[in-house]
CSV table of C-alpha atoms and ligand atoms in Angstrom, one decimal:
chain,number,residue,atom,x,y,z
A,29,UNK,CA,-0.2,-77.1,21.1
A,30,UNK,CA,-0.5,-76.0,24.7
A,31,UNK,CA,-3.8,-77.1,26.7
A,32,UNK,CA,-5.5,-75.3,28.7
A,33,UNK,CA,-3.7,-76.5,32.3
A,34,UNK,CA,-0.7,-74.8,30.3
A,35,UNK,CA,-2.1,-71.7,29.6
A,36,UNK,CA,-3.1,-71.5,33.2
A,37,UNK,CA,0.1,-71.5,34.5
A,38,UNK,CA,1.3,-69.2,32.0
A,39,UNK,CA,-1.2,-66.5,33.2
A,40,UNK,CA,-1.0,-67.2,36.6
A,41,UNK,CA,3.1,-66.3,36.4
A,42,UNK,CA,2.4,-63.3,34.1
A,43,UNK,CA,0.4,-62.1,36.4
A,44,UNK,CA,2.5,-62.8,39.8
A,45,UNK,CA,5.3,-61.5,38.1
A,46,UNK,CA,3.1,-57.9,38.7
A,47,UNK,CA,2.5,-58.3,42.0
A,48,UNK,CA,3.8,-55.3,43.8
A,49,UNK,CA,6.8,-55.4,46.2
A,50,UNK,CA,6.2,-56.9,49.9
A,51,UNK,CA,6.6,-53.1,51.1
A,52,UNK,CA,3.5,-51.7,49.4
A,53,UNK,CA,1.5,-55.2,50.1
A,54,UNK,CA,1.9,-55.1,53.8
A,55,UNK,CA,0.6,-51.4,53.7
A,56,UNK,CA,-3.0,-53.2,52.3
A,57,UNK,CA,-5.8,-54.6,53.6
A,58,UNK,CA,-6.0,-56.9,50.6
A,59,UNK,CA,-3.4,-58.0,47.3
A,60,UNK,CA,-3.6,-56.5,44.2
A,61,UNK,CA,-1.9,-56.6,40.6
A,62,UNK,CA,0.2,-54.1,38.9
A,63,UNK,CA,-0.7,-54.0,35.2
A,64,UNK,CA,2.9,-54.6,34.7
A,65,UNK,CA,6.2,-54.2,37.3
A,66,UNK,CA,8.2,-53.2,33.2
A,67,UNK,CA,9.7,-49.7,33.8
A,68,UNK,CA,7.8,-48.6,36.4
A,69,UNK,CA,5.4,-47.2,35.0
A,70,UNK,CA,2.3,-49.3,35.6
A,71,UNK,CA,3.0,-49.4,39.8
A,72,UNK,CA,-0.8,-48.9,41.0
A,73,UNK,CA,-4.0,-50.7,41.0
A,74,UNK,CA,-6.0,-49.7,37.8
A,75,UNK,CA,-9.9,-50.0,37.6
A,76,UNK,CA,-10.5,-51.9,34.9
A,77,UNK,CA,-7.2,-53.9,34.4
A,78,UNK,CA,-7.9,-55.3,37.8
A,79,UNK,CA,-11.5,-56.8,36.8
A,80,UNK,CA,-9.8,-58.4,33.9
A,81,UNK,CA,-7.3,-59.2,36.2
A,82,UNK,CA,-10.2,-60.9,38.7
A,83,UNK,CA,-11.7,-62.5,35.8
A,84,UNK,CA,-8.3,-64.5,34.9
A,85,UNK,CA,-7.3,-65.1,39.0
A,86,UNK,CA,-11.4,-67.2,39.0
A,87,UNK,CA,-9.7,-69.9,37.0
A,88,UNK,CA,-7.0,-70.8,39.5
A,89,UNK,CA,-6.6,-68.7,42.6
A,90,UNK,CA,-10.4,-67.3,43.5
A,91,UNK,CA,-9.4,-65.7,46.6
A,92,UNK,CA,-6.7,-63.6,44.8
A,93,UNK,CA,-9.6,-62.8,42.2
A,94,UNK,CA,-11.6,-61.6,45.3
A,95,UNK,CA,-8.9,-59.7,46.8
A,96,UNK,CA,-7.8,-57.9,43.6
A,97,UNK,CA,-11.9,-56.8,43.5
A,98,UNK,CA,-12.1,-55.9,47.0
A,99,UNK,CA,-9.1,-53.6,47.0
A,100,UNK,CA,-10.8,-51.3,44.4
A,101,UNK,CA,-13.6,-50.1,46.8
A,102,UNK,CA,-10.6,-49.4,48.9
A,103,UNK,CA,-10.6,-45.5,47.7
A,104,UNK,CA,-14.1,-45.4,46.9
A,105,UNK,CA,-15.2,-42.2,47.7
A,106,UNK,CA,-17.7,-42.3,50.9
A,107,UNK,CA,-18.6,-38.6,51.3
A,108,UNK,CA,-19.8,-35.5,49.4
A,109,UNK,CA,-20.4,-34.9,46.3
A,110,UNK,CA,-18.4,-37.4,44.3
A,111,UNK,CA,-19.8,-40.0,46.9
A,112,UNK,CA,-20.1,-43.6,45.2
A,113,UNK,CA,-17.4,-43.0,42.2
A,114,UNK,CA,-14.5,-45.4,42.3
A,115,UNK,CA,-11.6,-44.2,41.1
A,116,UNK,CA,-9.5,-45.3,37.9
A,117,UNK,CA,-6.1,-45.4,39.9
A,118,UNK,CA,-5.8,-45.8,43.6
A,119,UNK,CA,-2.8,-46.8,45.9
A,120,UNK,CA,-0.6,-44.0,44.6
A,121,UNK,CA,0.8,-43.2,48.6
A,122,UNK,CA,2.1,-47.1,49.0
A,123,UNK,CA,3.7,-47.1,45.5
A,124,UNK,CA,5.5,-43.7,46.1
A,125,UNK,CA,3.5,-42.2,42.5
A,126,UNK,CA,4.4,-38.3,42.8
A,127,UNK,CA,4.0,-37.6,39.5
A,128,UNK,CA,0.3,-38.9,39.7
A,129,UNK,CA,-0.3,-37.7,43.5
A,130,UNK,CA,0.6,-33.8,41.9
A,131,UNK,CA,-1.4,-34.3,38.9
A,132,UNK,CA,-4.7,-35.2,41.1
A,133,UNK,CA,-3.8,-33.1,44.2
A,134,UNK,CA,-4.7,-36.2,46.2
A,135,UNK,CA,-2.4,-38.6,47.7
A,136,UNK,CA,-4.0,-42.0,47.2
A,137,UNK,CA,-6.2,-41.8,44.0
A,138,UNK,CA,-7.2,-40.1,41.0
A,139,UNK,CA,-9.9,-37.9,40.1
A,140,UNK,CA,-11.4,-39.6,37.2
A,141,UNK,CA,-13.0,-43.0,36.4
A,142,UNK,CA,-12.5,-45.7,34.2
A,143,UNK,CA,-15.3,-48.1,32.2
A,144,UNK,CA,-17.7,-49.9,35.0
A,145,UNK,CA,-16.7,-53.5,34.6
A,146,UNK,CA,-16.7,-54.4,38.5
A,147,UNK,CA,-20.2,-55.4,38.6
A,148,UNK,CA,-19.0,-57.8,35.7
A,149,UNK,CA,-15.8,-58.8,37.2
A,150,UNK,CA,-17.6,-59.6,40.6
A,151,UNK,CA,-20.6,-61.9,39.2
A,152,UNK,CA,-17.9,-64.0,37.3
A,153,UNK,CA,-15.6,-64.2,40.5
A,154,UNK,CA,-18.6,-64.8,42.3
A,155,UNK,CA,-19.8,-67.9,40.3
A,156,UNK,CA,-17.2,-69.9,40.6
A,157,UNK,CA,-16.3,-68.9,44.1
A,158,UNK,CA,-19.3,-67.7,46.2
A,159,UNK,CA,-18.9,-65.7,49.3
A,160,UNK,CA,-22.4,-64.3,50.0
A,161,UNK,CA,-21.1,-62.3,53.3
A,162,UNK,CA,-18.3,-60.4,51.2
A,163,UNK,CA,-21.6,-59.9,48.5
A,164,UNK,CA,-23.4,-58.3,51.1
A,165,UNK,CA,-20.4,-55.8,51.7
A,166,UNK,CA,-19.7,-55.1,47.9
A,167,UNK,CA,-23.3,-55.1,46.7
A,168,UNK,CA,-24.4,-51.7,48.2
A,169,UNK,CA,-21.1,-49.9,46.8
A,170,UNK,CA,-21.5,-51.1,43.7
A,171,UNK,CA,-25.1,-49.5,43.8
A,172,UNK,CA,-23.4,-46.3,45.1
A,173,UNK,CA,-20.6,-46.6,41.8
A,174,UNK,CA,-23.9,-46.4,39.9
A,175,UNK,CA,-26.1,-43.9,41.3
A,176,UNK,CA,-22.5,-41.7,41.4
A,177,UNK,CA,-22.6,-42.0,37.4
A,178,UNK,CA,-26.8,-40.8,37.0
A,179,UNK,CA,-26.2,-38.2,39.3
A,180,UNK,CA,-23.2,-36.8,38.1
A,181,UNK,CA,-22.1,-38.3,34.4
A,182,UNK,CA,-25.8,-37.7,33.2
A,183,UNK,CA,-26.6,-33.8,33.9
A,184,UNK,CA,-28.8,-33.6,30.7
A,185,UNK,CA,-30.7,-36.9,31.8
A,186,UNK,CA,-30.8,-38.7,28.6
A,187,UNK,CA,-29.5,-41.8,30.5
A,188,UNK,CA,-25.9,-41.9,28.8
A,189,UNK,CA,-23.3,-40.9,30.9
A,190,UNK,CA,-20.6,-38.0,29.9
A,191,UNK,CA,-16.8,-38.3,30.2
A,192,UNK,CA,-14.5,-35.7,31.2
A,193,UNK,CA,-11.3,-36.8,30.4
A,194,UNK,CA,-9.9,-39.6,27.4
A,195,UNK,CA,-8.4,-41.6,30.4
A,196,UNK,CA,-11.6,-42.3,31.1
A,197,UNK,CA,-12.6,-44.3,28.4
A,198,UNK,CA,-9.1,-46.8,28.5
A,199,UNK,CA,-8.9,-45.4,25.1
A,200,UNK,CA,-6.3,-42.7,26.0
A,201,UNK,CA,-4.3,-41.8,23.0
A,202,UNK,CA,-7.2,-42.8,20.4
A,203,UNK,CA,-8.1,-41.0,17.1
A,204,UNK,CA,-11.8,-40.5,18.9
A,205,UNK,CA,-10.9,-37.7,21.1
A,206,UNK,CA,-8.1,-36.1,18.6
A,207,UNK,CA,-10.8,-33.5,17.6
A,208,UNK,CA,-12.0,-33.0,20.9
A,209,UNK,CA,-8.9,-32.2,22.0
A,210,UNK,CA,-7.4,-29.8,19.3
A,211,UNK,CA,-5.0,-31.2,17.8
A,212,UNK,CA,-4.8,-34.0,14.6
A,213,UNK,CA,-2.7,-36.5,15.6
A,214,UNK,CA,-1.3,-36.6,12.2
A,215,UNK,CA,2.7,-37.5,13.6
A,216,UNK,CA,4.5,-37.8,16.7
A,217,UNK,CA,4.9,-34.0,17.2
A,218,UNK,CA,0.9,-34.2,17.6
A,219,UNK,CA,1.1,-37.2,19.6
A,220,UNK,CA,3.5,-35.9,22.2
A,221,UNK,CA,0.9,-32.6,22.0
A,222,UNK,CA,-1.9,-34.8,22.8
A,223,UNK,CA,-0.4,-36.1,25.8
A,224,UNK,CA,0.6,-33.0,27.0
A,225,UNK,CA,-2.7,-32.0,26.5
A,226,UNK,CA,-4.2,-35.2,28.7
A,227,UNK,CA,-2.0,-33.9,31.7
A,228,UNK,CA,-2.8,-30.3,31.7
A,229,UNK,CA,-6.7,-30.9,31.2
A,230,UNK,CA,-6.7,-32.6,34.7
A,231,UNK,CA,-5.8,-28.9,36.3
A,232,UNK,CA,-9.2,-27.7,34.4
A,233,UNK,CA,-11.0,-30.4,35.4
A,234,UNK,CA,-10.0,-30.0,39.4
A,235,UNK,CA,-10.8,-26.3,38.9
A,236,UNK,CA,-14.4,-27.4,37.9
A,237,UNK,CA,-14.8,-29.6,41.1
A,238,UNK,CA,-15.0,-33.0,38.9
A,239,UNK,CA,-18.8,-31.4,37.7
A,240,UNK,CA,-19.6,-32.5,34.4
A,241,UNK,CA,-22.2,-30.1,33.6
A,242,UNK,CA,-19.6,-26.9,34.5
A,243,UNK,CA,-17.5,-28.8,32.0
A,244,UNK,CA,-19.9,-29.3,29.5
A,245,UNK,CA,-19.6,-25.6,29.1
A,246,UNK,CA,-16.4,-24.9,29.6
A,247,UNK,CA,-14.1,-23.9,26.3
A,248,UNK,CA,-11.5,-26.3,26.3
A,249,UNK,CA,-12.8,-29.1,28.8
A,250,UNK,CA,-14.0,-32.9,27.6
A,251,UNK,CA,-17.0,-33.6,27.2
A,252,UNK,CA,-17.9,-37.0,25.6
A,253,UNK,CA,-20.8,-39.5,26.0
A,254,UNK,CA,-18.9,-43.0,24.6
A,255,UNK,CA,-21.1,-45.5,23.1
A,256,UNK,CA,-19.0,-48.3,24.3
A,257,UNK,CA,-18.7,-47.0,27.8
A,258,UNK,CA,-22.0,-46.9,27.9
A,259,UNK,CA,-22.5,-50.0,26.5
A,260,UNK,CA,-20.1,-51.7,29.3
A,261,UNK,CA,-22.1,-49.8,32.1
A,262,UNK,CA,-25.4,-52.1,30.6
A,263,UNK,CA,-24.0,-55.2,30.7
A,264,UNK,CA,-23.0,-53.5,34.5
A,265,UNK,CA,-26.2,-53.4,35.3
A,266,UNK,CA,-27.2,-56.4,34.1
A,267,UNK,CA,-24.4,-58.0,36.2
A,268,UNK,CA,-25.5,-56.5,39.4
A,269,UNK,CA,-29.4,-57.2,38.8
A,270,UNK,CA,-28.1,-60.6,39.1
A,271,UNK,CA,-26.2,-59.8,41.9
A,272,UNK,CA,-29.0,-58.4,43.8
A,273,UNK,CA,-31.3,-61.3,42.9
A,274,UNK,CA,-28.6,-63.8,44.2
A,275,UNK,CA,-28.7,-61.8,47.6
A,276,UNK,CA,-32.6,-62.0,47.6
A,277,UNK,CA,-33.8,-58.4,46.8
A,278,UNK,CA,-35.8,-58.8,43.8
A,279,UNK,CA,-37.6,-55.7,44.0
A,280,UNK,CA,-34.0,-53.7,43.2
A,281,UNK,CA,-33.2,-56.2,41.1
A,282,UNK,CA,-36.3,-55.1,38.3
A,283,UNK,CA,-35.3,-51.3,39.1
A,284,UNK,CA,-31.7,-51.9,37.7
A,285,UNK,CA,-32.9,-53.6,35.0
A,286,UNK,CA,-35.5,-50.9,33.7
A,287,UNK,CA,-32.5,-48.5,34.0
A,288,UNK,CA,-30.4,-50.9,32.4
A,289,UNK,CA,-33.1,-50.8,29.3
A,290,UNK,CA,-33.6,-47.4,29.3
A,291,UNK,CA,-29.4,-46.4,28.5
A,292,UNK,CA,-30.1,-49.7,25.9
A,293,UNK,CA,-32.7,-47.9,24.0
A,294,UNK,CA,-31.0,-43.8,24.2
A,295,UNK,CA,-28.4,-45.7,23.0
A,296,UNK,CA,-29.9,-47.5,20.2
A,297,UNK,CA,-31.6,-43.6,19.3
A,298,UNK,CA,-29.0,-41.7,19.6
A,299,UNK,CA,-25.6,-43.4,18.5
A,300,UNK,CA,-26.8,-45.8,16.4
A,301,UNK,CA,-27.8,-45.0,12.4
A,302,UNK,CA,-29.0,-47.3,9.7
A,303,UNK,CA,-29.0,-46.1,6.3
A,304,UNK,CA,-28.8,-47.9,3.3
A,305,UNK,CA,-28.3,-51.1,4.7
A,306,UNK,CA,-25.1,-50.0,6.2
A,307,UNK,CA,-25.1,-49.6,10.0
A,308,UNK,CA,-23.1,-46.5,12.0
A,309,UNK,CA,-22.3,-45.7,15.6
A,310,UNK,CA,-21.0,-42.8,17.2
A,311,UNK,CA,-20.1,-41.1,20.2
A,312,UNK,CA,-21.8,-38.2,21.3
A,313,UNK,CA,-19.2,-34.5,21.2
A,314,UNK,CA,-20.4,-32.2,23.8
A,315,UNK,CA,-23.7,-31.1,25.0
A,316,UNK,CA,-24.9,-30.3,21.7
A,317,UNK,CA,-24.4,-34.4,20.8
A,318,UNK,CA,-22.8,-34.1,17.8
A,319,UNK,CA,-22.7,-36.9,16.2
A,320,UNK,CA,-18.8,-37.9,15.9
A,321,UNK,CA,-17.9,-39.4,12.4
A,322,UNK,CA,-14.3,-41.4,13.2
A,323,UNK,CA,-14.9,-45.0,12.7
A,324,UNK,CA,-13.5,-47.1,15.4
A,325,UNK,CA,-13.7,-50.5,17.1
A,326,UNK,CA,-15.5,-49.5,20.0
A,327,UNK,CA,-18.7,-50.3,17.7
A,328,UNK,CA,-18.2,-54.3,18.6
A,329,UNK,CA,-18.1,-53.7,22.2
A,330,UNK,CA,-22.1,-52.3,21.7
A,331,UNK,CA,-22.8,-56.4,21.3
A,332,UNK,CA,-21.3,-56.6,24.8
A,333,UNK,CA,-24.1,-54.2,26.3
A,334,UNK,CA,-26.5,-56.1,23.8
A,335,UNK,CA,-27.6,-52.4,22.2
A,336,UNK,CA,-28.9,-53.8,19.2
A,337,UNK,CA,-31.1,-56.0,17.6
A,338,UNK,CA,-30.2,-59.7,15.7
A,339,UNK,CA,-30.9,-57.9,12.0
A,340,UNK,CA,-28.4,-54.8,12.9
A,341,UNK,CA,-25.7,-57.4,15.0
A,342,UNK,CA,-25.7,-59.5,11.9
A,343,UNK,CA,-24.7,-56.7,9.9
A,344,UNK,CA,-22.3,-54.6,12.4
A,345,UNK,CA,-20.6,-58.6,12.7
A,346,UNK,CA,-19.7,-58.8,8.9
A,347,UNK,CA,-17.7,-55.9,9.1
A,348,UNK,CA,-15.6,-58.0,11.3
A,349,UNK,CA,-15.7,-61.3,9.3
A,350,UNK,CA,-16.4,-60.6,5.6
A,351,UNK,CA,-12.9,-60.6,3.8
A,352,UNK,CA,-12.7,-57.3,1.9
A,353,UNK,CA,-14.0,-55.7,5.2
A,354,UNK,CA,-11.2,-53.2,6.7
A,355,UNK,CA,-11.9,-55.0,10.1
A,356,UNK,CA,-10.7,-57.8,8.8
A,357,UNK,CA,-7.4,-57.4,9.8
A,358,UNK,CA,-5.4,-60.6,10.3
A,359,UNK,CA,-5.4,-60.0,13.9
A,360,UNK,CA,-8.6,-58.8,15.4
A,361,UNK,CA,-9.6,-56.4,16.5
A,362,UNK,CA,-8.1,-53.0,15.4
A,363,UNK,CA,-9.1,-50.5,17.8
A,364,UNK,CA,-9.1,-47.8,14.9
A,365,UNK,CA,-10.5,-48.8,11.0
A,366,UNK,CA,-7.3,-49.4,9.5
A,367,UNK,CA,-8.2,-47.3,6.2
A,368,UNK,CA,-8.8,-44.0,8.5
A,369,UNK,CA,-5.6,-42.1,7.1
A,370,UNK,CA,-3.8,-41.8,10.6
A,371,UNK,CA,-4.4,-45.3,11.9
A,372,UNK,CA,-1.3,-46.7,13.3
A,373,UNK,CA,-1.1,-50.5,13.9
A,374,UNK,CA,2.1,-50.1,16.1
A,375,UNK,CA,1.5,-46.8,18.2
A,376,UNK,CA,-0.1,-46.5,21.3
A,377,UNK,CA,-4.2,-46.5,20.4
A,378,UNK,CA,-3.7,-45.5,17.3
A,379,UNK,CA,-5.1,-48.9,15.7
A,380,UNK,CA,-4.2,-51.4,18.0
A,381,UNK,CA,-5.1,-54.8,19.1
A,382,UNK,CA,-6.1,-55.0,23.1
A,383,UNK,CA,-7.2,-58.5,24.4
A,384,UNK,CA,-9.2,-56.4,27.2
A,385,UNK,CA,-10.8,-55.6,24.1
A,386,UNK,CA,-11.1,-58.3,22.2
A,387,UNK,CA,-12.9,-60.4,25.4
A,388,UNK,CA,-15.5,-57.4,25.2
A,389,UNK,CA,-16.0,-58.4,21.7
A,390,UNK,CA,-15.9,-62.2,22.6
A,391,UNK,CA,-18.3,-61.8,25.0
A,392,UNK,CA,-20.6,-59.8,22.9
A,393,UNK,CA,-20.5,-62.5,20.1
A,394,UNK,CA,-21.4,-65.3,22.5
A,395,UNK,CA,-24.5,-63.3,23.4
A,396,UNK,CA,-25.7,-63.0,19.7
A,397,UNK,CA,-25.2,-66.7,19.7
A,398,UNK,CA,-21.8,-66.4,17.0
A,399,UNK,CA,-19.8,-68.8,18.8
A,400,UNK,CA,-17.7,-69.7,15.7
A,401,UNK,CA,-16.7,-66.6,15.6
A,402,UNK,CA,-16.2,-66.3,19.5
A,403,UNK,CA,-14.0,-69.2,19.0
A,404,UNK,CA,-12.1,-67.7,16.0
A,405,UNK,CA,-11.1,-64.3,17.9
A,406,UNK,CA,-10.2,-66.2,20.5
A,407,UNK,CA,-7.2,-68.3,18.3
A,408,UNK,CA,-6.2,-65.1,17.1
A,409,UNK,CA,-5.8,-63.7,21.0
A,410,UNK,CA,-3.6,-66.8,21.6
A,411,UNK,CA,-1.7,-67.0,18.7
A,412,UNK,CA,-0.3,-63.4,19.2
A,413,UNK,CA,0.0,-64.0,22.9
A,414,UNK,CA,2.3,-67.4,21.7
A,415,UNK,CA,4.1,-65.4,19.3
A,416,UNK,CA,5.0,-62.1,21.2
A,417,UNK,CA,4.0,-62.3,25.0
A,418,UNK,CA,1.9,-61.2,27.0
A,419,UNK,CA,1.8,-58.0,25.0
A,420,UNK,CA,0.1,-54.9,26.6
A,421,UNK,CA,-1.0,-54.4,22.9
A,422,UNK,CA,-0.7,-55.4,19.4
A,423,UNK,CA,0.1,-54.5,15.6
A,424,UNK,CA,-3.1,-56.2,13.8
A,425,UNK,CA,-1.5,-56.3,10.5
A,426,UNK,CA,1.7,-57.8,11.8
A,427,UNK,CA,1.1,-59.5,15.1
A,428,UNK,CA,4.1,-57.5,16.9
A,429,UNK,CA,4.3,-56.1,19.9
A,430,UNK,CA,3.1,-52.8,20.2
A,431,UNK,CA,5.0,-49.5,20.5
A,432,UNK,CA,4.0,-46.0,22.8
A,433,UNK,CA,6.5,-43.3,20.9
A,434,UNK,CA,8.2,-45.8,19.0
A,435,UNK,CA,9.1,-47.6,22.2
A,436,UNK,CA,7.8,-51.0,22.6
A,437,UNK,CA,5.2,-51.7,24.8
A,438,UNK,CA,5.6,-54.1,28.1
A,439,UNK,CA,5.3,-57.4,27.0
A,440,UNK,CA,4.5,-58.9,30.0
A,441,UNK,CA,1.2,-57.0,30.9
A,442,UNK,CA,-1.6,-58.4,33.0
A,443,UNK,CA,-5.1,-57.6,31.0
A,444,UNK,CA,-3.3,-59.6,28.4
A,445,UNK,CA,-3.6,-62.6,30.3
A,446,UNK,CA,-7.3,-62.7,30.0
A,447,UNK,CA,-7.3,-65.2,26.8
A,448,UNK,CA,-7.5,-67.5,29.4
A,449,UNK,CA,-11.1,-66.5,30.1
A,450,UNK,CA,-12.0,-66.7,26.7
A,451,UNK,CA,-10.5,-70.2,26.4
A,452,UNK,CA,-12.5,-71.5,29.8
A,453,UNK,CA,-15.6,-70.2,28.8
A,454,UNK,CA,-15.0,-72.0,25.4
A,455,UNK,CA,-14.0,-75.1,27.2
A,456,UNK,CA,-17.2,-74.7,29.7
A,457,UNK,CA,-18.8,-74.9,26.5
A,458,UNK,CA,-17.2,-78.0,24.7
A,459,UNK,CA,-15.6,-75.9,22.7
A,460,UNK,CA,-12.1,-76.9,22.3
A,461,UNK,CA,-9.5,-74.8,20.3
A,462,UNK,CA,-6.5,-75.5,18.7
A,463,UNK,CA,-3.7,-73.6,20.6
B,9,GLC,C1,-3.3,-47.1,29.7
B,9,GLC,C2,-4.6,-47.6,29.0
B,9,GLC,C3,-5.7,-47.8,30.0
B,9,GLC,C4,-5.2,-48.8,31.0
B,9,GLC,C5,-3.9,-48.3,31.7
B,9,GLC,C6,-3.3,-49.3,32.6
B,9,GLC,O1,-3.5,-45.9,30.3
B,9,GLC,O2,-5.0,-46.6,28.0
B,9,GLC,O3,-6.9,-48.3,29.4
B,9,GLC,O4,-6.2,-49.0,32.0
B,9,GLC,O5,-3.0,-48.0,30.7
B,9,GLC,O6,-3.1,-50.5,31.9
């Protein structure tokens, strides 16, 4: 049984063990963490790994949790068009990434985005470590991050915001987007298509000047509004109403919040279905919004944003409890519904368990009051953290360690290391688990 002063020194050498090499620090204004330093592969600062990152540094080094924030806004775009939009990799000059630099045509970020968590990541850094000078910085580029997404993620104006590539969902490789990108994913042949596919659609993308609406009619581009992305970007807002009300501006405060209301309810009419009793979700394919039928586990992050009402949580929530339920994997939570005929416990978002994900979920049970089973996911994060690492992602049937290509994943990644923000938050709570 390891206590909780235990599993904070276990996260805090996971995730020094990423820090990046002395060279590349020294060219920053402020730290950040790799998501891992395994292979190479994981060298710059990602979006939303670092504001799981943040939210694990709070508990014992806040002014590495602040630093790790700050140095997102670094490549924040200032001017032009894409003015606001934070991007979902940055730093790529400092950490010598050619293979990214060509893909982008830029030298120090990427084109796209990744799910808005900042807002998030800063409130919780924030409370336990407040800095109102540094809030007064960060709180109008956070605004800017958000007006970026309504003026150019929401062309049709239905409040939910599009994406144009799978990379910006954190879902990369997922059965979602199989469709959408041609190609069934049915072995490893597909697979490999798939990526290929992911790298060339960044040259169509660039060609169409990042514009969402251009791509929403271009044969062959992406074009996808996520429900869970969306959901995140609610709780977003909600997270930076607060953040406006704690720096005094009350006024903007209400504003975010309507806006925050209104993606809650085109959300709740267009990607949510009862019928029967039984309760669906979906993400919307294209500008025609067709409704997309794959099952995944994106549906429990829609607790996070708070989409739905208590009758429809209770319900959505037994498909992750109930014992005959698919969901209802040993491990939780399978990013894919383990009966779809390609899901994949092992390979790379093909069913996987994520703890980025599962603290989404966590989060959204403690909102819906379901602390028991809060607590439960929680045991299950630890026990495959105790058992394999700090995994970047895991089998739920087996507990193993993931593999991308039938190569195993990094087992010492950093977003895995947020099980210690789920066991705080428990503790905070006088909730103490058995670990
Ligand atoms: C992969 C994941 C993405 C994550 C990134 C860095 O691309 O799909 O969600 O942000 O790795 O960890």
């Amino acid at each position: 049984m390891a206590s909780s002063p235990e599993w904070k020194d276990r996260c805090a050498q996971a995730l020094r063990k990423n820090l990046p090499e002395t060279t590349v620090l020294s060219n920053l204004k402020y730290r950040y963490t790799c998501p891992s330093n395994e292979g190479g592969a994981y060298l710059p600062q990602w979006l939303w790994d670092s504001c799981f990152h943040a939210m694990t540094y709070r508990w014992f080094d806040p002014e590495m949790a602040w630093e790790e924030l700050l140095n997102l806004l670094t490549h924040q775009i200032s001017v032009g068009n894409d003015k606001g939009m934070i991007p979902h990799m940055s730093h790529l000059a400092e950490n010598r990434d050619r293979v990214s630099q060509e893909l982008f045509h830029q030298k120090n970020a990427s084109i796209l985005t990744q799910p808005p968590l900042i807002s998030t990541a800063f409130l919780s850094v924030y409370r336990k470590a407040p800095d109102r000078s540094r809030l007064s910085w960060v709180y109008p580029k956070l605004r800017l991050y958000h007006d970026w997404f309504d003026r150019r993620r929401d062309d049709d104006k239905d409040h939910l915001v599009a994406l144009i590539h799978p990379w910006e969902s954190g879902w990369d490789a997922s059965q979602r987007w199989d469709s959408v990108m041609g190609c069934p994913g049915r072995d490893e042949n597909d697979l490999r298509t798939l990526e290929g596919k992911r790298k060339n659609l960044v040259s169509l993308i660039r060609e169409h000047d990042c514009d969402a609406e251009i791509l929403s009619k271009t044969p062959g581009a992406f074009y996808v509004e996520a429900s869970d992305f969306n959901a995140i970007r609610v709780a977003d807002l909600s997270a930076l109403a607060e953040l406006a009300e704690e720096l005094g501006y009350k006024d903007e405060a209400k504003e975010i919040r309507h806006q925050g209301a209104l993606i809650r309810e085109a959300i709740r009419q267009k990607m949510v279905t009862m019928k029967e009793g039984s309760i669906y979700f979906h993400d919307l394919i294209g500008r025609e919004e067709i409704k997309s039928p794959i099952d995944h586990g994106g549906k429990f992050i829609l607790l996070f944003g708070q989409c739905i009402d208590k009758n429809e949580a209770k319900i959505l929530i037994n498909q992750l409890v109930k014992i005959e339920q698919p969901y209802r994997t040993k491990y939780r939570i399978a990013s894919t519904n383990p009966m779809d005929p390609t899901f994949n416990g092992d390979e790379y978002w093909r069913g996987n368990v994520w703890l980025s994900l599962n603290w989404l979920v966590f989060q959204g049970l403690l909102k819906y009051g379901e602390e028991k089973e809060a607590q439960h996911i929680t045991e299950e994060s630890l026990s495959l953290v105790k058992n394999q690492g700090f995994c970047e992602f895991f089998n739920p049937l087996t507990g193993m360690r993931g593999k991308k290509h039938g190569q195993p994943c990094p087992q010492n990644y950093g977003w895995s290391t947020i099980v210690l923000d789920m066991l705080m938050e428990l503790e905070e709570r006088g909730i103490s688990i058995d670990t």
